[in-house]
Amino acid sequence: MASAKRREQTAVDTSNHSKRMRLDGNGRRHIAAVILARGGSKGIPLKNIKMLAGVPLIGWVIRAAVDSEVFDSIWVSTDHDEIERVAKKWGAQVHRRSPEVSKDKTTSLETLQEFSRLNPEVDVICNIQATSPCLHPHHLKHAVEMITKQGYESVFSVVRRHNFRWKEVKKGEGTSTVALNLDPSKRPRRQDWDGELCENGSFYFATKELVGEGLLQGGKMTYFEMLPEFSVDIDVDIDWPVAEQRVLRFGYFGKDQPDMVRLLLCNVSGCLTDGQLYMSVGGEEMVSINSRDLAGIRMLKGEGMEVILISSSENQLPAALVDKLSQKTGCELRHLKEQKQVEVERLIKEKKLVWKEVAYLGNDVPDVDCLNLAGLSAVPLDAPMVALNAANYTCQSPAGRGALREFIEHILQLKKSAKCLSK
């Protein structure tokens, strides 16, 4: 199985790069991850921070880099304020690139050269592509070992393709095409052909010496082979809805395993409902509940998860309304009287659970601590920025309009994906 996940080829030494990189006081080299994220995408505006399966596109690769624990620093190189904000939220430092390397025709190498000049302490640069959301920490760990333990000066990611290629015939040439990588009289079966290695663009490691010479691949170099399911490149061959399905199936969702989640806590006001309190002519108080959310609760409970609805003193509901909600949803409803995190932790302890076993749907400032601590956390689309920044999933539906159902579907998909990947 290990050989299927990583096939290593004999290194190719394309030039005389025998000089050793300097070591720090601990005998280590400074290895930095650099993610290029210019704000001026021509295809999809601000594509690098567009939400993909509830996470900003760039957030997927930053999370993988952070959790790999092999980098001395992790950077996002950008020219845009909003990309800078998102990058910092997900744990990266920001290299604010100059106007000279922020043009449409600027190459990745030119931007990396500027970064290298401004950060002379960095010995090895790993250029991670922001549009590769199925990158996992273990991919980066293995590649770093090729640099630190096997002495390679450049390592790049590839994927194995089984495509038969033919020479293009230009219009008007009148010539016959020829096969480029097969003998048509002896067409091999897929299982009898190793295929070809193609760059998938997920990452490129190179020493600062190579980058300074204008190379991302050179010196003593090798490749790291990734399986096709992890080789998702939104820039090249995939559209957004398809990418979301691939990411939900093969993406990296963090150190906490989603299949460990046992309990969903959901705010009533601003999550299950739209936060509005309706008054009838007769003085009766009413709230609106979406039928999709009710169906979602039934789906989750059918999978053995408990759902508890919570209300607080900031959004206190009448006792009669609480009883009706509990009956309608089939869920226990807890009214929290103290500081929310304190009472939620008391509830979790009562259930003999820990935070990583809890999914939490919140919507405002009092929920921030719980959103940060929960194993899975989400907010409706119309939540304020402080809550959006704390959650690791942003629903595409607003409060009371299917946000709870969407989060439940997300939880169930993550659990299903985790089981598939563990097989």
PDB file of N, CA and C in Angstrom, residues 148-238:
ATOM      1  N   THR A 148      15.125  16.790   3.732  1.00  0.00           N
ATOM      2  CA  THR A 148      15.921  16.797   4.957  1.00  0.00           C
ATOM      3  C   THR A 148      16.690  15.506   5.196  1.00  0.00           C
ATOM      4  N   LYS A 149      16.171  14.371   4.733  1.00  0.00           N
ATOM      5  CA  LYS A 149      16.803  13.085   5.034  1.00  0.00           C
ATOM      6  C   LYS A 149      17.476  12.439   3.820  1.00  0.00           C
ATOM      7  N   GLN A 150      16.999  12.781   2.615  1.00  0.00           N
ATOM      8  CA  GLN A 150      17.546  12.143   1.428  1.00  0.00           C
ATOM      9  C   GLN A 150      18.401  13.080   0.587  1.00  0.00           C
ATOM     10  N   GLY A 151      18.471  14.336   0.982  1.00  0.00           N
ATOM     11  CA  GLY A 151      19.406  15.256   0.352  1.00  0.00           C
ATOM     12  C   GLY A 151      18.989  15.846  -0.974  1.00  0.00           C
ATOM     13  N   TYR A 152      17.694  15.788  -1.302  1.00  0.00           N
ATOM     14  CA  TYR A 152      17.255  16.404  -2.556  1.00  0.00           C
ATOM     15  C   TYR A 152      17.181  17.917  -2.400  1.00  0.00           C
ATOM     16  N   GLU A 153      17.404  18.606  -3.508  1.00  0.00           N
ATOM     17  CA  GLU A 153      17.350  20.071  -3.507  1.00  0.00           C
ATOM     18  C   GLU A 153      16.041  20.602  -4.083  1.00  0.00           C
ATOM     19  N   SER A 154      15.325  19.774  -4.800  1.00  0.00           N
ATOM     20  CA  SER A 154      13.999  20.158  -5.279  1.00  0.00           C
ATOM     21  C   SER A 154      13.128  18.906  -5.367  1.00  0.00           C
ATOM     22  N   VAL A 155      11.865  19.071  -4.928  1.00  0.00           N
ATOM     23  CA  VAL A 155      10.880  17.992  -4.948  1.00  0.00           C
ATOM     24  C   VAL A 155       9.570  18.596  -5.419  1.00  0.00           C
ATOM     25  N   PHE A 156       8.902  17.921  -6.342  1.00  0.00           N
ATOM     26  CA  PHE A 156       7.632  18.442  -6.847  1.00  0.00           C
ATOM     27  C   PHE A 156       6.611  17.315  -6.929  1.00  0.00           C
ATOM     28  N   SER A 157       5.338  17.667  -6.870  1.00  0.00           N
ATOM     29  CA  SER A 157       4.268  16.672  -6.843  1.00  0.00           C
ATOM     30  C   SER A 157       3.826  16.308  -8.249  1.00  0.00           C
ATOM     31  N   VAL A 158       3.518  15.027  -8.430  1.00  0.00           N
ATOM     32  CA  VAL A 158       3.048  14.529  -9.720  1.00  0.00           C
ATOM     33  C   VAL A 158       1.872  13.588  -9.487  1.00  0.00           C
ATOM     34  N   VAL A 159       1.171  13.280 -10.565  1.00  0.00           N
ATOM     35  CA  VAL A 159       0.107  12.283 -10.544  1.00  0.00           C
ATOM     36  C   VAL A 159       0.283  11.383 -11.759  1.00  0.00           C
ATOM     37  N   ARG A 160      -0.078  10.128 -11.631  1.00  0.00           N
ATOM     38  CA  ARG A 160       0.062   9.171 -12.733  1.00  0.00           C
ATOM     39  C   ARG A 160      -1.194   9.221 -13.606  1.00  0.00           C
ATOM     40  N   ARG A 161      -0.988   9.468 -14.893  1.00  0.00           N
ATOM     41  CA  ARG A 161      -2.098   9.532 -15.850  1.00  0.00           C
ATOM     42  C   ARG A 161      -1.956   8.413 -16.879  1.00  0.00           C
ATOM     43  N   HIS A 162      -3.084   7.876 -17.305  1.00  0.00           N
ATOM     44  CA  HIS A 162      -3.114   6.842 -18.337  1.00  0.00           C
ATOM     45  C   HIS A 162      -3.828   7.394 -19.567  1.00  0.00           C
ATOM     46  N   ASN A 163      -3.216   8.387 -20.177  1.00  0.00           N
ATOM     47  CA  ASN A 163      -3.794   9.021 -21.362  1.00  0.00           C
ATOM     48  C   ASN A 163      -2.916   8.746 -22.575  1.00  0.00           C
ATOM     49  N   PHE A 164      -3.524   8.295 -23.658  1.00  0.00           N
ATOM     50  CA  PHE A 164      -2.786   8.125 -24.910  1.00  0.00           C
ATOM     51  C   PHE A 164      -2.741   9.478 -25.615  1.00  0.00           C
ATOM     52  N   ARG A 165      -1.545   9.899 -25.991  1.00  0.00           N
ATOM     53  CA  ARG A 165      -1.366  11.221 -26.593  1.00  0.00           C
ATOM     54  C   ARG A 165      -1.032  11.095 -28.081  1.00  0.00           C
ATOM     55  N   TRP A 166      -1.550  12.053 -28.861  1.00  0.00           N
ATOM     56  CA  TRP A 166      -1.351  12.078 -30.307  1.00  0.00           C
ATOM     57  C   TRP A 166      -0.869  13.456 -30.741  1.00  0.00           C
ATOM     58  N   LYS A 167      -0.090  13.478 -31.801  1.00  0.00           N
ATOM     59  CA  LYS A 167       0.430  14.734 -32.324  1.00  0.00           C
ATOM     60  C   LYS A 167      -0.694  15.554 -32.937  1.00  0.00           C
ATOM     61  N   GLU A 168      -0.731  16.838 -32.601  1.00  0.00           N
ATOM     62  CA  GLU A 168      -1.753  17.728 -33.149  1.00  0.00           C
ATOM     63  C   GLU A 168      -1.443  18.051 -34.607  1.00  0.00           C
ATOM     64  N   VAL A 169      -2.482  18.056 -35.435  1.00  0.00           N
ATOM     65  CA  VAL A 169      -2.350  18.438 -36.836  1.00  0.00           C
ATOM     66  C   VAL A 169      -3.015  19.797 -37.011  1.00  0.00           C
ATOM     67  N   LYS A 170      -2.214  20.797 -37.366  1.00  0.00           N
ATOM     68  CA  LYS A 170      -2.746  22.138 -37.541  1.00  0.00           C
ATOM     69  C   LYS A 170      -3.622  22.205 -38.790  1.00  0.00           C
ATOM     70  N   LYS A 171      -4.606  23.066 -38.726  1.00  0.00           N
ATOM     71  CA  LYS A 171      -5.512  23.226 -39.850  1.00  0.00           C
ATOM     72  C   LYS A 171      -4.746  23.646 -41.099  1.00  0.00           C
ATOM     73  N   GLY A 172      -4.992  22.918 -42.183  1.00  0.00           N
ATOM     74  CA  GLY A 172      -4.346  23.236 -43.447  1.00  0.00           C
ATOM     75  C   GLY A 172      -3.052  22.493 -43.699  1.00  0.00           C
ATOM     76  N   GLU A 173      -2.542  21.780 -42.700  1.00  0.00           N
ATOM     77  CA  GLU A 173      -1.277  21.064 -42.884  1.00  0.00           C
ATOM     78  C   GLU A 173      -1.442  19.846 -43.786  1.00  0.00           C
ATOM     79  N   GLY A 174      -2.603  19.184 -43.688  1.00  0.00           N
ATOM     80  CA  GLY A 174      -2.871  18.052 -44.551  1.00  0.00           C
ATOM     81  C   GLY A 174      -2.022  16.830 -44.273  1.00  0.00           C
ATOM     82  N   THR A 175      -1.461  16.747 -43.093  1.00  0.00           N
ATOM     83  CA  THR A 175      -0.625  15.587 -42.752  1.00  0.00           C
ATOM     84  C   THR A 175      -1.388  14.642 -41.834  1.00  0.00           C
ATOM     85  N   SER A 176      -0.874  13.454 -41.710  1.00  0.00           N
ATOM     86  CA  SER A 176      -1.501  12.458 -40.848  1.00  0.00           C
ATOM     87  C   SER A 176      -0.944  12.572 -39.439  1.00  0.00           C
ATOM     88  N   THR A 177      -1.798  12.362 -38.462  1.00  0.00           N
ATOM     89  CA  THR A 177      -1.323  12.407 -37.076  1.00  0.00           C
ATOM     90  C   THR A 177      -0.529  11.146 -36.747  1.00  0.00           C
ATOM     91  N   VAL A 178       0.286  11.256 -35.716  1.00  0.00           N
ATOM     92  CA  VAL A 178       1.060  10.106 -35.254  1.00  0.00           C
ATOM     93  C   VAL A 178       0.932  10.007 -33.739  1.00  0.00           C
ATOM     94  N   ALA A 179       1.062   8.779 -33.246  1.00  0.00           N
ATOM     95  CA  ALA A 179       0.988   8.550 -31.803  1.00  0.00           C
ATOM     96  C   ALA A 179       2.263   9.042 -31.130  1.00  0.00           C
ATOM     97  N   LEU A 180       2.113   9.622 -29.958  1.00  0.00           N
ATOM     98  CA  LEU A 180       3.261  10.164 -29.226  1.00  0.00           C
ATOM     99  C   LEU A 180       3.744   9.230 -28.111  1.00  0.00           C
ATOM    100  N   ASN A 181       2.867   8.446 -27.553  1.00  0.00           N
ATOM    101  CA  ASN A 181       3.300   7.611 -26.434  1.00  0.00           C
ATOM    102  C   ASN A 181       2.730   6.183 -26.485  1.00  0.00           C
ATOM    103  N   LEU A 182       2.413   5.714 -27.695  1.00  0.00           N
ATOM    104  CA  LEU A 182       1.957   4.332 -27.819  1.00  0.00           C
ATOM    105  C   LEU A 182       2.186   3.834 -29.233  1.00  0.00           C
ATOM    106  N   ASP A 183       2.154   2.525 -29.368  1.00  0.00           N
ATOM    107  CA  ASP A 183       2.172   1.874 -30.670  1.00  0.00           C
ATOM    108  C   ASP A 183       0.744   1.435 -30.962  1.00  0.00           C
ATOM    109  N   PRO A 184       0.036   2.081 -31.922  1.00  0.00           N
ATOM    110  CA  PRO A 184      -1.375   1.762 -32.177  1.00  0.00           C
ATOM    111  C   PRO A 184      -1.622   0.291 -32.509  1.00  0.00           C
ATOM    112  N   SER A 185      -0.599  -0.392 -33.037  1.00  0.00           N
ATOM    113  CA  SER A 185      -0.785  -1.805 -33.377  1.00  0.00           C
ATOM    114  C   SER A 185      -0.667  -2.706 -32.155  1.00  0.00           C
ATOM    115  N   LYS A 186      -0.201  -2.127 -31.048  1.00  0.00           N
ATOM    116  CA  LYS A 186      -0.060  -2.909 -29.818  1.00  0.00           C
ATOM    117  C   LYS A 186      -0.569  -2.080 -28.634  1.00  0.00           C
ATOM    118  N   ARG A 187      -1.811  -1.676 -28.731  1.00  0.00           N
ATOM    119  CA  ARG A 187      -2.383  -0.858 -27.664  1.00  0.00           C
ATOM    120  C   ARG A 187      -2.407  -1.635 -26.352  1.00  0.00           C
ATOM    121  N   PRO A 188      -1.762  -1.097 -25.327  1.00  0.00           N
ATOM    122  CA  PRO A 188      -1.720  -1.826 -24.051  1.00  0.00           C
ATOM    123  C   PRO A 188      -3.021  -1.681 -23.272  1.00  0.00           C
ATOM    124  N   ARG A 189      -3.339  -2.688 -22.485  1.00  0.00           N
ATOM    125  CA  ARG A 189      -4.427  -2.559 -21.528  1.00  0.00           C
ATOM    126  C   ARG A 189      -3.951  -1.649 -20.385  1.00  0.00           C
ATOM    127  N   ARG A 190      -4.904  -0.992 -19.742  1.00  0.00           N
ATOM    128  CA  ARG A 190      -4.535  -0.059 -18.670  1.00  0.00           C
ATOM    129  C   ARG A 190      -3.683  -0.755 -17.601  1.00  0.00           C
ATOM    130  N   GLN A 191      -4.085  -1.987 -17.247  1.00  0.00           N
ATOM    131  CA  GLN A 191      -3.363  -2.681 -16.180  1.00  0.00           C
ATOM    132  C   GLN A 191      -1.980  -3.147 -16.608  1.00  0.00           C
ATOM    133  N   ASP A 192      -1.703  -3.110 -17.916  1.00  0.00           N
ATOM    134  CA  ASP A 192      -0.392  -3.520 -18.415  1.00  0.00           C
ATOM    135  C   ASP A 192       0.521  -2.333 -18.703  1.00  0.00           C
ATOM    136  N   TRP A 193       0.027  -1.127 -18.416  1.00  0.00           N
ATOM    137  CA  TRP A 193       0.793   0.081 -18.727  1.00  0.00           C
ATOM    138  C   TRP A 193       0.934   0.918 -17.473  1.00  0.00           C
ATOM    139  N   ASP A 194       2.147   1.324 -17.158  1.00  0.00           N
ATOM    140  CA  ASP A 194       2.387   2.125 -15.957  1.00  0.00           C
ATOM    141  C   ASP A 194       1.858   3.548 -16.071  1.00  0.00           C
ATOM    142  N   GLY A 195       1.549   3.988 -17.288  1.00  0.00           N
ATOM    143  CA  GLY A 195       1.110   5.362 -17.460  1.00  0.00           C
ATOM    144  C   GLY A 195       2.281   6.328 -17.458  1.00  0.00           C
ATOM    145  N   GLU A 196       1.967   7.622 -17.331  1.00  0.00           N
ATOM    146  CA  GLU A 196       2.996   8.665 -17.337  1.00  0.00           C
ATOM    147  C   GLU A 196       2.830   9.557 -16.116  1.00  0.00           C
ATOM    148  N   LEU A 197       3.929  10.113 -15.655  1.00  0.00           N
ATOM    149  CA  LEU A 197       3.903  11.035 -14.525  1.00  0.00           C
ATOM    150  C   LEU A 197       3.750  12.462 -15.025  1.00  0.00           C
ATOM    151  N   CYS A 198       2.717  13.133 -14.506  1.00  0.00           N
ATOM    152  CA  CYS A 198       2.443  14.521 -14.908  1.00  0.00           C
ATOM    153  C   CYS A 198       2.429  15.398 -13.666  1.00  0.00           C
ATOM    154  N   GLU A 199       2.985  16.590 -13.760  1.00  0.00           N
ATOM    155  CA  GLU A 199       2.899  17.528 -12.639  1.00  0.00           C
ATOM    156  C   GLU A 199       1.428  17.788 -12.321  1.00  0.00           C
ATOM    157  N   ASN A 200       1.099  17.778 -11.038  1.00  0.00           N
ATOM    158  CA  ASN A 200      -0.275  18.147 -10.660  1.00  0.00           C
ATOM    159  C   ASN A 200      -0.341  19.519 -10.003  1.00  0.00           C
ATOM    160  N   GLY A 201       0.815  20.166  -9.812  1.00  0.00           N
ATOM    161  CA  GLY A 201       0.844  21.551  -9.336  1.00  0.00           C
ATOM    162  C   GLY A 201       0.569  21.748  -7.871  1.00  0.00           C
ATOM    163  N   SER A 202       0.413  20.687  -7.076  1.00  0.00           N
ATOM    164  CA  SER A 202       0.075  20.873  -5.665  1.00  0.00           C
ATOM    165  C   SER A 202       1.190  21.584  -4.905  1.00  0.00           C
ATOM    166  N   PHE A 203       2.446  21.181  -5.125  1.00  0.00           N
ATOM    167  CA  PHE A 203       3.543  21.857  -4.428  1.00  0.00           C
ATOM    168  C   PHE A 203       4.860  21.666  -5.158  1.00  0.00           C
ATOM    169  N   TYR A 204       5.772  22.613  -4.898  1.00  0.00           N
ATOM    170  CA  TYR A 204       7.137  22.589  -5.429  1.00  0.00           C
ATOM    171  C   TYR A 204       8.084  23.012  -4.312  1.00  0.00           C
ATOM    172  N   PHE A 205       8.957  22.114  -3.893  1.00  0.00           N
ATOM    173  CA  PHE A 205      10.010  22.453  -2.940  1.00  0.00           C
ATOM    174  C   PHE A 205      11.276  22.785  -3.715  1.00  0.00           C
ATOM    175  N   ALA A 206      11.976  23.829  -3.297  1.00  0.00           N
ATOM    176  CA  ALA A 206      13.265  24.169  -3.913  1.00  0.00           C
ATOM    177  C   ALA A 206      14.103  24.945  -2.910  1.00  0.00           C
ATOM    178  N   THR A 207      15.404  24.758  -2.976  1.00  0.00           N
ATOM    179  CA  THR A 207      16.299  25.527  -2.121  1.00  0.00           C
ATOM    180  C   THR A 207      16.315  26.982  -2.578  1.00  0.00           C
ATOM    181  N   LYS A 208      16.715  27.854  -1.669  1.00  0.00           N
ATOM    182  CA  LYS A 208      16.752  29.274  -2.031  1.00  0.00           C
ATOM    183  C   LYS A 208      17.789  29.536  -3.126  1.00  0.00           C
ATOM    184  N   GLU A 209      18.851  28.698  -3.184  1.00  0.00           N
ATOM    185  CA  GLU A 209      19.843  28.861  -4.240  1.00  0.00           C
ATOM    186  C   GLU A 209      19.218  28.622  -5.609  1.00  0.00           C
ATOM    187  N   LEU A 210      18.394  27.573  -5.710  1.00  0.00           N
ATOM    188  CA  LEU A 210      17.726  27.293  -6.982  1.00  0.00           C
ATOM    189  C   LEU A 210      16.756  28.408  -7.355  1.00  0.00           C
ATOM    190  N   VAL A 211      15.980  28.857  -6.375  1.00  0.00           N
ATOM    191  CA  VAL A 211      15.023  29.940  -6.637  1.00  0.00           C
ATOM    192  C   VAL A 211      15.764  31.185  -7.111  1.00  0.00           C
ATOM    193  N   GLY A 212      16.900  31.489  -6.489  1.00  0.00           N
ATOM    194  CA  GLY A 212      17.692  32.645  -6.898  1.00  0.00           C
ATOM    195  C   GLY A 212      18.216  32.535  -8.317  1.00  0.00           C
ATOM    196  N   GLU A 213      18.436  31.296  -8.776  1.00  0.00           N
ATOM    197  CA  GLU A 213      18.908  31.083 -10.137  1.00  0.00           C
ATOM    198  C   GLU A 213      17.776  30.971 -11.151  1.00  0.00           C
ATOM    199  N   GLY A 214      16.525  31.137 -10.664  1.00  0.00           N
ATOM    200  CA  GLY A 214      15.390  31.082 -11.577  1.00  0.00           C
ATOM    201  C   GLY A 214      14.869  29.690 -11.826  1.00  0.00           C
ATOM    202  N   LEU A 215      15.026  28.799 -10.830  1.00  0.00           N
ATOM    203  CA  LEU A 215      14.593  27.409 -10.993  1.00  0.00           C
ATOM    204  C   LEU A 215      13.742  26.960  -9.810  1.00  0.00           C
ATOM    205  N   LEU A 216      12.641  26.256 -10.101  1.00  0.00           N
ATOM    206  CA  LEU A 216      11.897  25.550  -9.071  1.00  0.00           C
ATOM    207  C   LEU A 216      12.210  24.065  -9.117  1.00  0.00           C
ATOM    208  N   GLN A 217      12.737  23.615 -10.232  1.00  0.00           N
ATOM    209  CA  GLN A 217      13.123  22.218 -10.411  1.00  0.00           C
ATOM    210  C   GLN A 217      14.545  22.193 -10.950  1.00  0.00           C
ATOM    211  N   GLY A 218      15.450  21.592 -10.191  1.00  0.00           N
ATOM    212  CA  GLY A 218      16.837  21.550 -10.610  1.00  0.00           C
ATOM    213  C   GLY A 218      17.698  20.935  -9.540  1.00  0.00           C
ATOM    214  N   GLY A 219      18.984  20.932  -9.772  1.00  0.00           N
ATOM    215  CA  GLY A 219      19.890  20.312  -8.821  1.00  0.00           C
ATOM    216  C   GLY A 219      19.589  18.838  -8.693  1.00  0.00           C
ATOM    217  N   LYS A 220      19.780  18.296  -7.521  1.00  0.00           N
ATOM    218  CA  LYS A 220      19.406  16.918  -7.245  1.00  0.00           C
ATOM    219  C   LYS A 220      17.905  16.909  -6.974  1.00  0.00           C
ATOM    220  N   MET A 221      17.132  16.436  -7.933  1.00  0.00           N
ATOM    221  CA  MET A 221      15.683  16.594  -7.828  1.00  0.00           C
ATOM    222  C   MET A 221      14.962  15.262  -7.962  1.00  0.00           C
ATOM    223  N   THR A 222      13.759  15.235  -7.425  1.00  0.00           N
ATOM    224  CA  THR A 222      12.904  14.061  -7.535  1.00  0.00           C
ATOM    225  C   THR A 222      11.456  14.512  -7.447  1.00  0.00           C
ATOM    226  N   TYR A 223      10.559  13.556  -7.598  1.00  0.00           N
ATOM    227  CA  TYR A 223       9.131  13.858  -7.545  1.00  0.00           C
ATOM    228  C   TYR A 223       8.491  13.122  -6.383  1.00  0.00           C
ATOM    229  N   PHE A 224       7.324  13.612  -5.984  1.00  0.00           N
ATOM    230  CA  PHE A 224       6.484  12.921  -5.016  1.00  0.00           C
ATOM    231  C   PHE A 224       5.171  12.605  -5.705  1.00  0.00           C
ATOM    232  N   GLU A 225       4.836  11.331  -5.773  1.00  0.00           N
ATOM    233  CA  GLU A 225       3.629  10.931  -6.502  1.00  0.00           C
ATOM    234  C   GLU A 225       2.411  10.943  -5.586  1.00  0.00           C
ATOM    235  N   MET A 226       1.377  11.679  -5.995  1.00  0.00           N
ATOM    236  CA  MET A 226       0.105  11.716  -5.280  1.00  0.00           C
ATOM    237  C   MET A 226      -0.922  10.889  -6.041  1.00  0.00           C
ATOM    238  N   LEU A 227      -1.821  10.264  -5.309  1.00  0.00           N
ATOM    239  CA  LEU A 227      -2.885   9.496  -5.940  1.00  0.00           C
ATOM    240  C   LEU A 227      -3.848  10.435  -6.662  1.00  0.00           C
ATOM    241  N   PRO A 228      -4.499   9.952  -7.720  1.00  0.00           N
ATOM    242  CA  PRO A 228      -5.385  10.823  -8.524  1.00  0.00           C
ATOM    243  C   PRO A 228      -6.491  11.492  -7.715  1.00  0.00           C
ATOM    244  N   GLU A 229      -7.025  10.803  -6.702  1.00  0.00           N
ATOM    245  CA  GLU A 229      -8.136  11.392  -5.960  1.00  0.00           C
ATOM    246  C   GLU A 229      -7.736  12.639  -5.177  1.00  0.00           C
ATOM    247  N   PHE A 230      -6.435  12.786  -4.885  1.00  0.00           N
ATOM    248  CA  PHE A 230      -5.970  13.971  -4.168  1.00  0.00           C
ATOM    249  C   PHE A 230      -5.457  15.057  -5.114  1.00  0.00           C
ATOM    250  N   SER A 231      -5.419  14.752  -6.399  1.00  0.00           N
ATOM    251  CA  SER A 231      -4.844  15.683  -7.376  1.00  0.00           C
ATOM    252  C   SER A 231      -5.928  16.550  -8.001  1.00  0.00           C
ATOM    253  N   VAL A 232      -6.580  17.324  -7.176  1.00  0.00           N
ATOM    254  CA  VAL A 232      -7.633  18.238  -7.627  1.00  0.00           C
ATOM    255  C   VAL A 232      -7.021  19.604  -7.884  1.00  0.00           C
ATOM    256  N   ASP A 233      -7.151  20.094  -9.105  1.00  0.00           N
ATOM    257  CA  ASP A 233      -6.646  21.426  -9.458  1.00  0.00           C
ATOM    258  C   ASP A 233      -7.787  22.217 -10.079  1.00  0.00           C
ATOM    259  N   ILE A 234      -8.358  23.116  -9.297  1.00  0.00           N
ATOM    260  CA  ILE A 234      -9.514  23.877  -9.764  1.00  0.00           C
ATOM    261  C   ILE A 234      -9.147  24.758 -10.953  1.00  0.00           C
ATOM    262  N   ASP A 235      -7.898  25.202 -11.010  1.00  0.00           N
ATOM    263  CA  ASP A 235      -7.468  26.066 -12.106  1.00  0.00           C
ATOM    264  C   ASP A 235      -7.526  25.354 -13.462  1.00  0.00           C
ATOM    265  N   VAL A 236      -7.332  24.041 -13.453  1.00  0.00           N
ATOM    266  CA  VAL A 236      -7.089  23.339 -14.708  1.00  0.00           C
ATOM    267  C   VAL A 236      -8.275  22.538 -15.203  1.00  0.00           C
ATOM    268  N   ASP A 237      -8.784  21.625 -14.367  1.00  0.00           N
ATOM    269  CA  ASP A 237      -9.665  20.620 -14.944  1.00  0.00           C
ATOM    270  C   ASP A 237     -10.931  20.347 -14.142  1.00  0.00           C
ATOM    271  N   ILE A 238     -11.367  21.277 -13.337  1.00  0.00           N
ATOM    272  CA  ILE A 238     -12.516  20.958 -12.506  1.00  0.00           C
ATOM    273  C   ILE A 238     -13.331  22.225 -12.237  1.00  0.00           C
TER     274      ILE A 238
END
